[in-house]
Amino acid sequence: MSTRLDRPHYHEEYYRTLKSGIGHLNKLERGQNFKERGFSSWEAFAAGRWDEALSLIEEKREAYVRQVGEVDRLGVLQRRLRVVEFPVTPYVQWELHVLRLRVEVGDRIRLLDARTIAHIEKHREVPEVVILGDVAMFEVQYDHDGNAAGARHYTDAELIAETSAGFDQLYARGEEYADFFDREIAPLPPPVATP
């Protein structure tokens, strides 16, 4: 059983739960194409201005430092696992440059080659989820155009525990960010954006 939350209510419930004394925050990202309107780096990427897109990522440093610091001050262990399909989509190529900055400021991010979980995804891709302790889980929703559109909110303890166990297994199989990035992303030529 879940409750559908629009984007503002999802963010409200997310931050309320984050500050409620949970011990960990786990995020699994699976989608390969999204829109991040309003983020100047994404706007430049979508317009085909790759060098500008990369230079604009730095604008987010202070915001990311604050985000990571806030979570750390709350005593919450935050981990993110990013699934990457091959060939790498233009969006993911851009996003992994953004995530490199997040890693620099202390985010714990691992990357997982989608081919290594093909046996798990025979009938359905792993869901795009955010797990907050053992009390809340959000399956993030997007519209047909790849824009964030809210989430399904779950509070069933058994479902959250099962999903958390699955996340832990996949995170353990994930590769350290720098190793993956240096091997798979850094050598790629600039992508051709498909906004």
mmCIF file of C-alpha atoms in Angstrom, residues 12 14 17 35 37 39 46 48 50 60 71 74 82 85 98 100 133-134 136 139 142 147 150 164 168 171 173 188:
data_model
loop_
_atom_site.group_PDB
_atom_site.id
_atom_site.type_symbol
_atom_site.label_atom_id
_atom_site.label_comp_id
_atom_site.label_asym_id
_atom_site.label_seq_id
_atom_site.Cartn_x
_atom_site.Cartn_y
_atom_site.Cartn_z
ATOM 1 C CA GLU A 12 7.939 18.014 2.444
ATOM 2 C CA TYR A 14 11.177 13.596 2.666
ATOM 3 C CA THR A 17 11.382 12.143 7.780
ATOM 4 C CA LYS A 35 15.332 16.679 -17.516
ATOM 5 C CA ARG A 37 15.305 22.348 -16.019
ATOM 6 C CA PHE A 39 20.010 23.796 -13.437
ATOM 7 C CA ALA A 46 20.719 20.286 -23.382
ATOM 8 C CA GLY A 48 24.719 21.315 -26.900
ATOM 9 C CA TRP A 50 29.313 20.772 -23.445
ATOM 10 C CA LYS A 60 26.627 23.832 -7.224
ATOM 11 C CA VAL A 71 22.827 15.123 6.511
ATOM 12 C CA LEU A 74 21.756 14.845 11.536
ATOM 13 C CA ARG A 82 23.833 4.971 -9.692
ATOM 14 C CA GLU A 85 23.638 1.358 -18.923
ATOM 15 C CA VAL A 98 27.905 16.399 -11.654
ATOM 16 C CA ARG A 100 31.960 13.753 -9.384
ATOM 17 C CA GLY A 133 15.840 4.528 7.731
ATOM 18 C CA ASP A 134 13.329 1.788 8.390
ATOM 19 C CA ALA A 136 9.813 5.469 4.880
ATOM 20 C CA GLU A 139 9.555 5.358 -5.340
ATOM 21 C CA TYR A 142 8.682 11.008 -13.515
ATOM 22 C CA ASN A 147 10.696 15.568 -15.361
ATOM 23 C CA GLY A 150 6.617 13.297 -7.111
ATOM 24 C CA SER A 164 16.928 -2.069 2.041
ATOM 25 C CA ASP A 168 22.758 -3.222 0.515
ATOM 26 C CA TYR A 171 25.683 -1.234 -3.146
ATOM 27 C CA ARG A 173 28.608 -4.829 -5.738
ATOM 28 C CA LEU A 188 34.259 9.693 -23.771
#
